[in-house]
């Protein structure tokens, strides 16, 4: 294993990666650091192509020392699908959708859970707890079950009911709160504090290894394009872990010497019903102010005050990217349009990215010759209510 330590991106302090860690004393999330020079000597990028089609193909760049701790359901190496019909319609000829809907548990949260649970197991954690908008809880409960670890999951009552069922099926201790993810977070903080160190807080960016799982999307995009970077990557941003992770992966690939091009411009997409990152980006601020009355059909991105705000905003600025808020009605219209033209039923968060691509192209921010990668972060099948079937005629028998 090439993991060396954890580093605070805000104050620079180093932390021991050999014991379970949460935030830095200054309140910032921690980032896992590796001996990348040694990793580059140990493996050549061409070798990855000979390995299994899952995210563990990048094991030199992941934080698990003993392969027996790897907890897997086959996550990663999802397809990069061309979308020529929809792309022609919006004027982006080279449009690609990375379909995370084929990931175990039906969302890309499984990447973070697989690596987070594997590392927690390696460090001796017996029970995790976390607040969630649904998919993360479902994924962590599932991987915890596979690692014979306990899981306490707290989610809003309005979270997709399938996620609730996944937690119960996995034998997790599930609790519902009549509020938003921040309210769930306060419940988790209280129960972790009362546990006397027996329950590990695995909330978004409160531990450093979920990010390591999600960064593999960045490696895969580059490997699937033949070790080339696209011009633009569009990501539906809630807690921002995927965006921060893709940025981290791109920087690591540069340091490894495996990509040399200019980094892709990263785009954070939010809903007009919850757009704290978009507001802070537009105002030139480094931190977000909590969004009041957050509400959107794209439940996975309903995060009024993301903990990783500084990292999200700096990733957008460092790559000359941008942040866009899109309307729920347009998200649902693009979801229908995309499914009819391309045959892929997106999750609402993924559809939000296509709405953003359409708007950014119309406004000239995306040029017509650019290669654009959109993340479809979950399976459309988890959200059957996004397609209205009430007007389908019923024939007499
Ligand atoms: C969690 C989630 C997101 C947002 O992911 P972050 O990394 O927290 O920004 C987007 N889409 C879906 C389907 C999700 O479950
Ligand atoms: Zn710090």
CSV table of C-alpha atoms in Angstrom, one decimal, residues 14 55 114 124 136 153 187 255 259 266 277 292 319 325 332 347 372 380 385 391:
chain,number,residue,atom,x,y,z
A,14,UNK,CA,-0.6,15.9,8.9
A,55,UNK,CA,-12.5,0.0,-9.2
A,114,UNK,CA,-16.8,-0.1,-0.9
A,124,UNK,CA,-10.9,-2.2,13.3
A,136,UNK,CA,-25.3,6.7,0.7
A,153,UNK,CA,-28.4,5.1,9.2
A,187,UNK,CA,-28.9,13.1,15.4
A,255,UNK,CA,1.7,13.9,-10.6
A,259,UNK,CA,-1.8,12.7,-18.1
A,266,UNK,CA,-15.4,20.9,-13.9
A,277,UNK,CA,-22.6,26.2,-4.3
A,292,UNK,CA,-33.1,28.0,3.3
A,319,UNK,CA,-10.1,24.2,-13.5
A,325,UNK,CA,-28.5,25.9,-11.2
A,332,UNK,CA,-37.8,16.1,-15.7
A,347,UNK,CA,-31.8,9.5,-12.4
A,372,UNK,CA,-18.2,16.7,-22.7
A,380,UNK,CA,-33.3,5.8,-13.2
A,385,UNK,CA,-42.1,8.4,-10.0
A,391,UNK,CA,-52.4,9.3,-19.0
